[in-house]
GROMACS .gro file of C-alpha atoms in nm:
model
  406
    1UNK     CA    1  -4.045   3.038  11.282
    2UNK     CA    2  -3.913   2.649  11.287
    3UNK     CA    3  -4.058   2.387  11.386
    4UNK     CA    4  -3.914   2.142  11.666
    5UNK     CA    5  -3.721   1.878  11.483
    6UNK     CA    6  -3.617   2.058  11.197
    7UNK     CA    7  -3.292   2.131  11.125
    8UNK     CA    8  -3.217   2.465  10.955
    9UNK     CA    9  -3.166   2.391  10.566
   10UNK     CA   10  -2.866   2.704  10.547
   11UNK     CA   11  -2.728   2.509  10.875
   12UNK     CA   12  -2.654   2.185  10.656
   13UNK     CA   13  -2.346   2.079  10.551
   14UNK     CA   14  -2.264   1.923  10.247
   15UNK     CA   15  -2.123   1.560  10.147
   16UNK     CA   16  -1.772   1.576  10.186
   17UNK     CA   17  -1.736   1.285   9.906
   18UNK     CA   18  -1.943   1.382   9.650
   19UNK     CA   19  -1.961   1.130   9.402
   20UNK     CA   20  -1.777   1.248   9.044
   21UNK     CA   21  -1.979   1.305   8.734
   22UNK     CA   22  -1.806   1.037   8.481
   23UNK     CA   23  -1.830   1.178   8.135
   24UNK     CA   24  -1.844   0.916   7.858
   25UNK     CA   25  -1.789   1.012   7.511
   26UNK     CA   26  -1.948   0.801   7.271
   27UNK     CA   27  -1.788   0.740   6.910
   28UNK     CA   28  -2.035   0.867   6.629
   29UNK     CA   29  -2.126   0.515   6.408
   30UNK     CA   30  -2.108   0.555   6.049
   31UNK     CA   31  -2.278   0.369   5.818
   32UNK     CA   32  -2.131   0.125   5.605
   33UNK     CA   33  -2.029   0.192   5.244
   34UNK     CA   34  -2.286  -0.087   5.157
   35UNK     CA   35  -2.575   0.062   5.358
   36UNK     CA   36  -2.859   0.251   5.179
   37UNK     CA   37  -3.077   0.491   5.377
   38UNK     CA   38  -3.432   0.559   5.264
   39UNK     CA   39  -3.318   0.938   5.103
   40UNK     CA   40  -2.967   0.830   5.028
   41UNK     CA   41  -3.043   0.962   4.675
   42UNK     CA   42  -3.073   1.324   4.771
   43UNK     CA   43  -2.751   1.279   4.941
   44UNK     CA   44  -2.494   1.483   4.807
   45UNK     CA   45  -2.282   1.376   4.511
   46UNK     CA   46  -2.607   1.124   4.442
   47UNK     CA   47  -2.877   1.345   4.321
   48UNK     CA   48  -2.911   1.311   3.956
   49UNK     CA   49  -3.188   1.523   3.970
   50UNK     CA   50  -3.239   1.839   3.809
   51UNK     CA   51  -3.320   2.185   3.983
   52UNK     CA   52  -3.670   2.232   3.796
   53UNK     CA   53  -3.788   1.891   3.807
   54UNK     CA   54  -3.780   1.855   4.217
   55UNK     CA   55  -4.102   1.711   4.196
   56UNK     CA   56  -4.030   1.390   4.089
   57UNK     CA   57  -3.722   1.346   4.366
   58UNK     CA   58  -4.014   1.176   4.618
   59UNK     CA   59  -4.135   0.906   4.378
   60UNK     CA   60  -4.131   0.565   4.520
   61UNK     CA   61  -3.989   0.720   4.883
   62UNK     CA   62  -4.362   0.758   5.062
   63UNK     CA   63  -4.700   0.610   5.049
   64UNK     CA   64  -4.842   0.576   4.709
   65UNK     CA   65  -5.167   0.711   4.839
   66UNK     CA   66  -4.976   1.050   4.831
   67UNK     CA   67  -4.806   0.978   4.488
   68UNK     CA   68  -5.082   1.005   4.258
   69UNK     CA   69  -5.124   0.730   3.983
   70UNK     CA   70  -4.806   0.538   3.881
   71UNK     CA   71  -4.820   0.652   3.509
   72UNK     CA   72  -4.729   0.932   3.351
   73UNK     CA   73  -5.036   1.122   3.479
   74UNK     CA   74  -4.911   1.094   3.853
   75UNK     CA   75  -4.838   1.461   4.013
   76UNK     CA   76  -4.496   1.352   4.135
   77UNK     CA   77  -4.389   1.297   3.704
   78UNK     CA   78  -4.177   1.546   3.603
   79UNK     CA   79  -4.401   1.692   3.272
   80UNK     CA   80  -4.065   1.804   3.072
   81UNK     CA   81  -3.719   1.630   3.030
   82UNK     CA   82  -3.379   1.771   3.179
   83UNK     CA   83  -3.288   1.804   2.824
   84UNK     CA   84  -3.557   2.007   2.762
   85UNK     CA   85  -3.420   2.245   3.011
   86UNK     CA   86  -3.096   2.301   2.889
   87UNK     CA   87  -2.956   2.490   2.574
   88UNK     CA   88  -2.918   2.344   2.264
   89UNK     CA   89  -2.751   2.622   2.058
   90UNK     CA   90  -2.409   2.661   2.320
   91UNK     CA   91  -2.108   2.513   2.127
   92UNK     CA   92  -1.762   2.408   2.221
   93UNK     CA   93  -1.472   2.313   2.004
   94UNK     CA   94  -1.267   2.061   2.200
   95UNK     CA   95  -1.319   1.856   1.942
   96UNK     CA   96  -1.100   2.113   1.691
   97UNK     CA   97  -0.712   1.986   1.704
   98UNK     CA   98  -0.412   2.181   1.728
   99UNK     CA   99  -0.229   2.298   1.433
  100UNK     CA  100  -0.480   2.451   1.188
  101UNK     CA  101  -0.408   2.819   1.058
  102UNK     CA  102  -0.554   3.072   1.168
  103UNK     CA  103  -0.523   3.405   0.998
  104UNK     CA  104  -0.368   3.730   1.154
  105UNK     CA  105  -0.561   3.951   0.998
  106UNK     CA  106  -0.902   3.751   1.126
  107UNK     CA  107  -0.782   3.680   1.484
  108UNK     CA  108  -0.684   4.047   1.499
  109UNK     CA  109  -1.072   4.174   1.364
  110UNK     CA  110  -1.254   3.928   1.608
  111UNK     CA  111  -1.047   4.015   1.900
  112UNK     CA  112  -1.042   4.354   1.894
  113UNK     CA  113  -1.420   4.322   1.811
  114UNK     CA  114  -1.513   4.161   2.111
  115UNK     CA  115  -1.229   4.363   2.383
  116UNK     CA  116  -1.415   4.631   2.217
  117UNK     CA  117  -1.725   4.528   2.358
  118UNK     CA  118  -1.673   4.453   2.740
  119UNK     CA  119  -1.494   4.729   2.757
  120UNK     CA  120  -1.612   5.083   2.886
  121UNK     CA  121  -1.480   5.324   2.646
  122UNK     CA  122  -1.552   5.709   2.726
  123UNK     CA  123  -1.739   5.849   2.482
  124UNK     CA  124  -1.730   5.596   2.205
  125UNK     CA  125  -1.975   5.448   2.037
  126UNK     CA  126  -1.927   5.034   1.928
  127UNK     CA  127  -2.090   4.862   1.726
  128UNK     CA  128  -2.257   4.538   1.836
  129UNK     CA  129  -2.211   4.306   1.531
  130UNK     CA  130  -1.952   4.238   1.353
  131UNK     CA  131  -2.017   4.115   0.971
  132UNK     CA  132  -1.774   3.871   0.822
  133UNK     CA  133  -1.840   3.858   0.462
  134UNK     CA  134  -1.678   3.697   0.143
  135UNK     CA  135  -1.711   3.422  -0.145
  136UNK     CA  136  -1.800   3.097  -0.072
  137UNK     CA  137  -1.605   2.862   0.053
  138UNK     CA  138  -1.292   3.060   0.178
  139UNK     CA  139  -1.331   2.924   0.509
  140UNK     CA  140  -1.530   3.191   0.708
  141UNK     CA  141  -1.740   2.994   0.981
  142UNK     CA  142  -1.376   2.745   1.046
  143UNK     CA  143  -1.165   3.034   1.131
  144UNK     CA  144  -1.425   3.204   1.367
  145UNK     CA  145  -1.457   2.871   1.535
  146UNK     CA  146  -1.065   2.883   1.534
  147UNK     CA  147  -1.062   3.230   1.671
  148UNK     CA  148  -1.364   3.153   1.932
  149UNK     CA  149  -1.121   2.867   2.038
  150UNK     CA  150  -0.809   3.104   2.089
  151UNK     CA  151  -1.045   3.311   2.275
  152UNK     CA  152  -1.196   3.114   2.510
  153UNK     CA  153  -1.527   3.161   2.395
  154UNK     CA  154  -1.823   2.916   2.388
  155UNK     CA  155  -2.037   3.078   2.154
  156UNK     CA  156  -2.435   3.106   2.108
  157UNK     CA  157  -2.487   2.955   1.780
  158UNK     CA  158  -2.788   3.090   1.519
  159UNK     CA  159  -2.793   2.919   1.146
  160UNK     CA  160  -2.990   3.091   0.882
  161UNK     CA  161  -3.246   2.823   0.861
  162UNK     CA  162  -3.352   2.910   1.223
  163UNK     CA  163  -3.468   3.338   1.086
  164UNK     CA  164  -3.758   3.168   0.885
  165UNK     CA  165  -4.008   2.995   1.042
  166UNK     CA  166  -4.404   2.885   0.972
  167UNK     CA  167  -4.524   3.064   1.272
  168UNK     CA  168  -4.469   3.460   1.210
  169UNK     CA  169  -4.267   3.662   1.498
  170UNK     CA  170  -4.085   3.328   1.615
  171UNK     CA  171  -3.756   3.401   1.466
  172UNK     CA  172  -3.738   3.696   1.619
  173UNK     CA  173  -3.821   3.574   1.934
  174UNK     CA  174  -3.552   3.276   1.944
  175UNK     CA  175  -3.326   3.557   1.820
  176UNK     CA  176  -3.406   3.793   2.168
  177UNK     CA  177  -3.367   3.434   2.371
  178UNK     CA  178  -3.044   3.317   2.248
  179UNK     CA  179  -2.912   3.673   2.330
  180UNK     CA  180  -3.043   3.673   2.662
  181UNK     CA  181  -2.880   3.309   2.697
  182UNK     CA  182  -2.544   3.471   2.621
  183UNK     CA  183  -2.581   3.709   2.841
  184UNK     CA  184  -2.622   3.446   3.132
  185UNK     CA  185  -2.340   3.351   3.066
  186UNK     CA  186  -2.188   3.634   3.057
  187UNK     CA  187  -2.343   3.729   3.431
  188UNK     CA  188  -2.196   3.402   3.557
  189UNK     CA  189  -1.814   3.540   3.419
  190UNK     CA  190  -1.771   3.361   3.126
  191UNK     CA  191  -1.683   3.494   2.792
  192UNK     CA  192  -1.969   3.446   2.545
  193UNK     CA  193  -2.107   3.599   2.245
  194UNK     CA  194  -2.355   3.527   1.969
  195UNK     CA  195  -2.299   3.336   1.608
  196UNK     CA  196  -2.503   3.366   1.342
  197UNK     CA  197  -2.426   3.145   1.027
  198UNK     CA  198  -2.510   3.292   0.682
  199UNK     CA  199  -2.725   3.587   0.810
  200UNK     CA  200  -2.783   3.720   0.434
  201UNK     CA  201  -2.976   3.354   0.377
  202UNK     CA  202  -3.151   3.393   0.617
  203UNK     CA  203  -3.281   3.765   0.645
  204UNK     CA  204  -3.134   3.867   0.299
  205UNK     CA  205  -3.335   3.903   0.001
  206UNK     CA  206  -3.180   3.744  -0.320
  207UNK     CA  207  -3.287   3.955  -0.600
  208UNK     CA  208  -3.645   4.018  -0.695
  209UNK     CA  209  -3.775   3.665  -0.713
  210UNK     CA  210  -3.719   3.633  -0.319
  211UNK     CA  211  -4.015   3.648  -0.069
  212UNK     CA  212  -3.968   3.903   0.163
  213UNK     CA  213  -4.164   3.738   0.423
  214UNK     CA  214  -4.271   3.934   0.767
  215UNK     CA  215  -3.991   3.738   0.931
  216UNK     CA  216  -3.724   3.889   0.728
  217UNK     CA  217  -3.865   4.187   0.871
  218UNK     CA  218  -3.881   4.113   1.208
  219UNK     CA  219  -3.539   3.976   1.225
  220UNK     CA  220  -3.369   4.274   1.062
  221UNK     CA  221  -3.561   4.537   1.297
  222UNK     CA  222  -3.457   4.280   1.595
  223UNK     CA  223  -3.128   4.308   1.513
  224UNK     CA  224  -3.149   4.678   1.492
  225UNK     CA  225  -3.334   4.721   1.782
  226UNK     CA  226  -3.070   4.452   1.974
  227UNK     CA  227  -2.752   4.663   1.825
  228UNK     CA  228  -2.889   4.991   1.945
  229UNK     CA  229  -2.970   4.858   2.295
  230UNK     CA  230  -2.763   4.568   2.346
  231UNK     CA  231  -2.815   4.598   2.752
  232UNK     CA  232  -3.192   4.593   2.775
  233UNK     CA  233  -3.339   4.357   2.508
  234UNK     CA  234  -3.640   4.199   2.639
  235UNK     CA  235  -3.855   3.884   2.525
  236UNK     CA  236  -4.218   3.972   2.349
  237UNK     CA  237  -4.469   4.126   2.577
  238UNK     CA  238  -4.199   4.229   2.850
  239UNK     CA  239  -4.167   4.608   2.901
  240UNK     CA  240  -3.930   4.608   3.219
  241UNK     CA  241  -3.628   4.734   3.232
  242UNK     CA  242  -3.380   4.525   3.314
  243UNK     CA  243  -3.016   4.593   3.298
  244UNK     CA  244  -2.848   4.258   3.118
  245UNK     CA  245  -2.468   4.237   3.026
  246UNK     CA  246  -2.353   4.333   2.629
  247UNK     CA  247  -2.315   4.064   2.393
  248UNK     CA  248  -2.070   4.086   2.090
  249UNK     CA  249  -2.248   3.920   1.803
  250UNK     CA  250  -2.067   3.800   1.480
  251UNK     CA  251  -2.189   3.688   1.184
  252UNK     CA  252  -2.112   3.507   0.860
  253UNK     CA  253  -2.272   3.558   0.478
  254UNK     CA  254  -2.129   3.582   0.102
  255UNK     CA  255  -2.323   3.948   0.028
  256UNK     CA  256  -2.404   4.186   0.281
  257UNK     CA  257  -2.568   4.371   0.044
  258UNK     CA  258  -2.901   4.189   0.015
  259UNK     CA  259  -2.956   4.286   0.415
  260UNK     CA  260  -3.149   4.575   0.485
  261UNK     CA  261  -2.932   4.860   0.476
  262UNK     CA  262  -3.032   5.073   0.830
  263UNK     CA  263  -2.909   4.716   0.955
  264UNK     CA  264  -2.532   4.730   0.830
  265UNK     CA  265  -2.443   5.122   0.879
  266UNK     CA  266  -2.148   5.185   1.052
  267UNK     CA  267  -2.320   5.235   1.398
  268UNK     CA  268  -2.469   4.952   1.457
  269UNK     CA  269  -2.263   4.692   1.236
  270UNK     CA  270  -1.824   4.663   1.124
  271UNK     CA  271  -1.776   4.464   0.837
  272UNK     CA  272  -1.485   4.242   0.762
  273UNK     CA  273  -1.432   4.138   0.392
  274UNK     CA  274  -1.253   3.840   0.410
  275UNK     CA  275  -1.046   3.764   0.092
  276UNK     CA  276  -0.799   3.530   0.207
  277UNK     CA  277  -0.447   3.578   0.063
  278UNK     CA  278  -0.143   3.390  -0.114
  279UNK     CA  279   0.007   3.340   0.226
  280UNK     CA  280  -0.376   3.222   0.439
  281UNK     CA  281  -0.450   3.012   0.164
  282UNK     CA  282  -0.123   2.796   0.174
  283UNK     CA  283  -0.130   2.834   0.537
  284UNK     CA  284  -0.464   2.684   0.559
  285UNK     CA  285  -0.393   2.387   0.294
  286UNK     CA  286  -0.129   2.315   0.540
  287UNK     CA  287  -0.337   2.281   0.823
  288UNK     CA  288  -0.555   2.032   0.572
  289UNK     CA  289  -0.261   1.842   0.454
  290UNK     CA  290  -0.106   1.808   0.781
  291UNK     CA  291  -0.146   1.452   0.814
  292UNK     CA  292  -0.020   1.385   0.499
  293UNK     CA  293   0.313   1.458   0.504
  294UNK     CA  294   0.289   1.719   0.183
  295UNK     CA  295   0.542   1.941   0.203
  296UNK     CA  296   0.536   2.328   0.203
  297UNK     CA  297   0.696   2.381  -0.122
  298UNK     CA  298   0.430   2.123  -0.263
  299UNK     CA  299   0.125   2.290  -0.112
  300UNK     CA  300   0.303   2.617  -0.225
  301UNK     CA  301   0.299   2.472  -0.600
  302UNK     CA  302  -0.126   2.332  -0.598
  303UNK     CA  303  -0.214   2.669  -0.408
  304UNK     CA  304  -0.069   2.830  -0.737
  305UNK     CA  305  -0.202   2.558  -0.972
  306UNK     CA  306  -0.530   2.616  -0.901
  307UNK     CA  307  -0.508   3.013  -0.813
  308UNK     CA  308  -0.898   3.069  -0.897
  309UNK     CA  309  -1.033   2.808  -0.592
  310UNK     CA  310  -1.171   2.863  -0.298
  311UNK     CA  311  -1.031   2.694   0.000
  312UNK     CA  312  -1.304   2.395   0.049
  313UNK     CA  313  -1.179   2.284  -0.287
  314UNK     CA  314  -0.847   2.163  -0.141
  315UNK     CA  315  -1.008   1.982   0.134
  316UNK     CA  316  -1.266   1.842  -0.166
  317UNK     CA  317  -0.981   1.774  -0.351
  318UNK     CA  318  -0.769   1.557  -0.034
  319UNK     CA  319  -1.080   1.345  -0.027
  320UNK     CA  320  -1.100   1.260  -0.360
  321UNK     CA  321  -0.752   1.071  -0.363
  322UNK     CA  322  -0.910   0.852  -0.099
  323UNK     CA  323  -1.157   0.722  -0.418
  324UNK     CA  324  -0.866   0.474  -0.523
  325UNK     CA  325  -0.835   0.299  -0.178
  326UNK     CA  326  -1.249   0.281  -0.123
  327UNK     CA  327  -1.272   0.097  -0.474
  328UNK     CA  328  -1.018  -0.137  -0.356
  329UNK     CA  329  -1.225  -0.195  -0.055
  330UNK     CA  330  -1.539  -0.228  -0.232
  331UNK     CA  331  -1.344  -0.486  -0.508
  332UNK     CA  332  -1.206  -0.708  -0.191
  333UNK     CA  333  -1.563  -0.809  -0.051
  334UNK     CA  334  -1.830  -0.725  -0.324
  335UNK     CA  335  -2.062  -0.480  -0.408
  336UNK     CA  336  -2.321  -0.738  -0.235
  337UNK     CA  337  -2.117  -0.726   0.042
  338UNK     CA  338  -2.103  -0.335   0.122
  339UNK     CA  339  -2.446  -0.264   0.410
  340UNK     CA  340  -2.302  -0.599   0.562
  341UNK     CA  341  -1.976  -0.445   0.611
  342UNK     CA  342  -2.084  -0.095   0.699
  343UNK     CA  343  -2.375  -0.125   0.910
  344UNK     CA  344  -2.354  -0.244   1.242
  345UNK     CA  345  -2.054  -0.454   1.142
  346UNK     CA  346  -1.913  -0.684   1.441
  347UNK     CA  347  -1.592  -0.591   1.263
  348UNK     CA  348  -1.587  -0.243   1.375
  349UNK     CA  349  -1.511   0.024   1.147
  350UNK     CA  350  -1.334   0.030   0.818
  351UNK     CA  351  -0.947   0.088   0.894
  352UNK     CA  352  -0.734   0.132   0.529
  353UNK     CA  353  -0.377   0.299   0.513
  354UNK     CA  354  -0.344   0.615   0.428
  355UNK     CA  355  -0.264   0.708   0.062
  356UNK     CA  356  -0.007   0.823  -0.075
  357UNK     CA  357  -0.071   1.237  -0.205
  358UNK     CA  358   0.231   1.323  -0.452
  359UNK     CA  359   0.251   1.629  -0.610
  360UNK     CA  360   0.140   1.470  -0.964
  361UNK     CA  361  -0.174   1.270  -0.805
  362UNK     CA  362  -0.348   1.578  -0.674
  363UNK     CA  363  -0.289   1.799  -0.971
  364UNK     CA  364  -0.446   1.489  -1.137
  365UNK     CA  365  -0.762   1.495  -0.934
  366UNK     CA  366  -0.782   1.886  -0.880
  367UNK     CA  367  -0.776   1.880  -1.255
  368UNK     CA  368  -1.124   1.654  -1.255
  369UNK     CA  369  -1.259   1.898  -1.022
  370UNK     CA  370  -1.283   2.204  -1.218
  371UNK     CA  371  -1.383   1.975  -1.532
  372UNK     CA  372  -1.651   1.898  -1.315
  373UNK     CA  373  -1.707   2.248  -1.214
  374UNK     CA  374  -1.667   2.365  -1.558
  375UNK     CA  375  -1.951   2.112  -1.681
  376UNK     CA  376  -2.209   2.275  -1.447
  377UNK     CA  377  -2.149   2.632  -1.612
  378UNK     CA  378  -2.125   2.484  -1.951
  379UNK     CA  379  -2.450   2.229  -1.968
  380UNK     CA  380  -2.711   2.479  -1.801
  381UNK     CA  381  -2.977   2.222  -1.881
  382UNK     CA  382  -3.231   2.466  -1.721
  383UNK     CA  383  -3.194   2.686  -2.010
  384UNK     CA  384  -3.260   2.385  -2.233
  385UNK     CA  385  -3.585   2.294  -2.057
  386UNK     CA  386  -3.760   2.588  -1.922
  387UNK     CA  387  -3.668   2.854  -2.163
  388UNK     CA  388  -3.606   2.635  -2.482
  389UNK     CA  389  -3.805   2.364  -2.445
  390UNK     CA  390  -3.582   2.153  -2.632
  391UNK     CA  391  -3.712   1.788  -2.695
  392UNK     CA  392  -3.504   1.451  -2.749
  393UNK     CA  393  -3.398   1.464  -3.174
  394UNK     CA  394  -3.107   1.561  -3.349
  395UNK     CA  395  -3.050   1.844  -3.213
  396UNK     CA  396  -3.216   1.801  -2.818
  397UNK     CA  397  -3.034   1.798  -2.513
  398UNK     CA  398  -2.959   1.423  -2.468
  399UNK     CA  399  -2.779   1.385  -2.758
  400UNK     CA  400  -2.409   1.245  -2.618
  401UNK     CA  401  -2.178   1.438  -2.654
  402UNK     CA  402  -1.937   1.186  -2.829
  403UNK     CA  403  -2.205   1.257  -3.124
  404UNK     CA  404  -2.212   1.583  -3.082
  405UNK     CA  405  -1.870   1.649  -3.172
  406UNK     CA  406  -1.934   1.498  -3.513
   0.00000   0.00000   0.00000
């Protein structure tokens, strides 16, 4: 029903000119390069901030009555360093130039070493650790870091010093955390494995006067325990399993033999003797004369002077020719004169030519080398004063010796 005077709402007709909805389209303002917002540091590409420590992002940006105390007993101070948080034991060698030697026969053992390991092979059991043995000196723990280098691979580094420790069971357990710290890196696709330098010093036992010290223990059965089930290896007191990738590990050491023996059998370890030949060691004493301009033919001549060396007596030997040009040095500005000089000198650091190395000079000093060498197996003045007991006289131990020949 309608009412008189009202017009039927369906019966209206519309506008004709309707007016036009104008759209405007308003340009975005962007801050000025110069222009700091409250939380620009969170921005992206400005937090310095580390992942674990997001509690102390907020200092300073909201009421100090909900920051705690200022010190370093406020709740929004991060308790540990970023340092703290990252590895210490991961090691690079960019710092290793070009142009050193590096053995055939080594690359070729380390390589197929660790192919062998992140590979699947049917039926085939590999061992985990590859031992690297020989004398001293020859150069072991260079060309792994040479080889590592060639590979790719930014190692895990152990030292022996680190498989003793005051507390019992911690070298074990830094031993079952730097693994799992390879592995990570493994996970995250990056070639990795695990170093240990001088594993016989550090878990060997040197004859019978050695303590064999619960440690010892703990680190060979580790290892053992590690090599036999390199994909679950678990921290102390954590029983899960939990599949983790397989690490190669490699180590170094002069005598395999003072391990414990389960811990080198084939299965579980492949040992590499490591006797360097003719053709590594003048190879090498190349790579340490390469600076100096010494010919092949003259390396070719000291390699075969001295046949008996190891190779760290050729690098010994290139740094004793620098002797002449450091006395020089010292002569020029007094023996007064030297902490001035050396120590936080405005001068910057001490720039000399190089010397000269002829064939003649480095006979010369490799010859005062194994005098000196010769000395320490000669004069075995612990003889003298544990076992003889000999006292200052005419016949004692501090008689020179330009007396003693009379």
């Amino acid at each position: 029903m309608q009412l008189a005077g009202q017009k039927s709402i369906a019966g209206q007709r519309p506008c004709a000119a309707r007016t036009a909805v104008k759209q405007v389209r308003v340009a975005p303002v962007q801050a000025s390069k110069s222009q700091k917002g409250r939380w620009s540091a969170m921005d992206a590409g400005n937090d310095q901030s580390d992942d674990q420590q997001d509690i102390a992002r907020g200092r300073g940006m909201v009421d100090e009555l909900f920051q705690g105390w200022g010190g370093t007993a406020g709740t929004a101070n991060a308790i540990m360093n970023s340092s703290d948080y990252l590895s210490q034991a991961a090691k690079t060698f960019n710092n290793i130039e070009d142009g050193f030697y590096i053995s055939p026969a080594f690359l070729d053992k380390i390589t197929i070493h660790v192919a062998k390991n992140f590979m699947d092979l049917p039926k085939i059991k590999v061992p985990l650790i590859l031992g690297i043995w020989g004398g001293k000196g020859q150069g072991k723990t260079f060309q792994c870091a040479l080889a590592f280098k060639k590979l790719g691979i930014s190692p895990i580094v152990m030292s022996a010093g680190e498989l003793e420790s005051g507390n019992a069971g911690e070298p074990a357990k830094l031993l079952r955390q730097r693994y799992r710290e390879a592995s990570d890196q493994i996970k995250k696709g990056k070639m990795c494995a695990l170093f240990i330098n001088d594993l016989d010093a550090g878990a060997g036992r040197m004859g019978e006067s050695t303590q064999y010290t619960v440690n010892n223990q703990m680190v060979n059965a580790t290892l053992m325990n590690i090599a036999d089930n390199p994909t679950n290896v678990q921290l102390p007191g954590v029983y899960k399993n939990e599949e983790i990738p397989r690490v190669p590990i490699i180590c170094t050491g002069n005598d395999f033999s003072t391990l414990y023996a389960p811990l080198i059998r084939d299965g579980r370890m492949e040992k590499y003797y490591w006797n360097p030949t003719r053709e590594d060691r003048v190879g090498v004493c190349m790579g340490i004369f390469q600076e100096d301009k010494v010919a092949r033919g003259e390396v070719e001549v000291l390699v075969d002077t001295f046949p008996g060396q190891s190779i760290d007596f050729f690098g010994a030997l290139r740094a004793r020719v620098y002797d002449d040009k450091v006395r020089e040095f010292i002569s020029g500005i007094g023996v007064e004169n030297i902490g001035k000089r050396l120590i936080n000198s405005r001068e910057g650091k001490v720039n000399f030519e190089k010397p000269a190395m002829p064939l003649d000079i480095l006979i010369k000093y490799g010859k005062q080398l194994v005098d000196e060498q010769d000395n320490v197996k000669r004069v075995q003045l612990a003889d003298a004063y544990l076992a003889g007991a000999e006292l200052a006289g005419s016949g004692g131990s501090s008689m020179p010796e330009a007396y003693a020949a009379q």
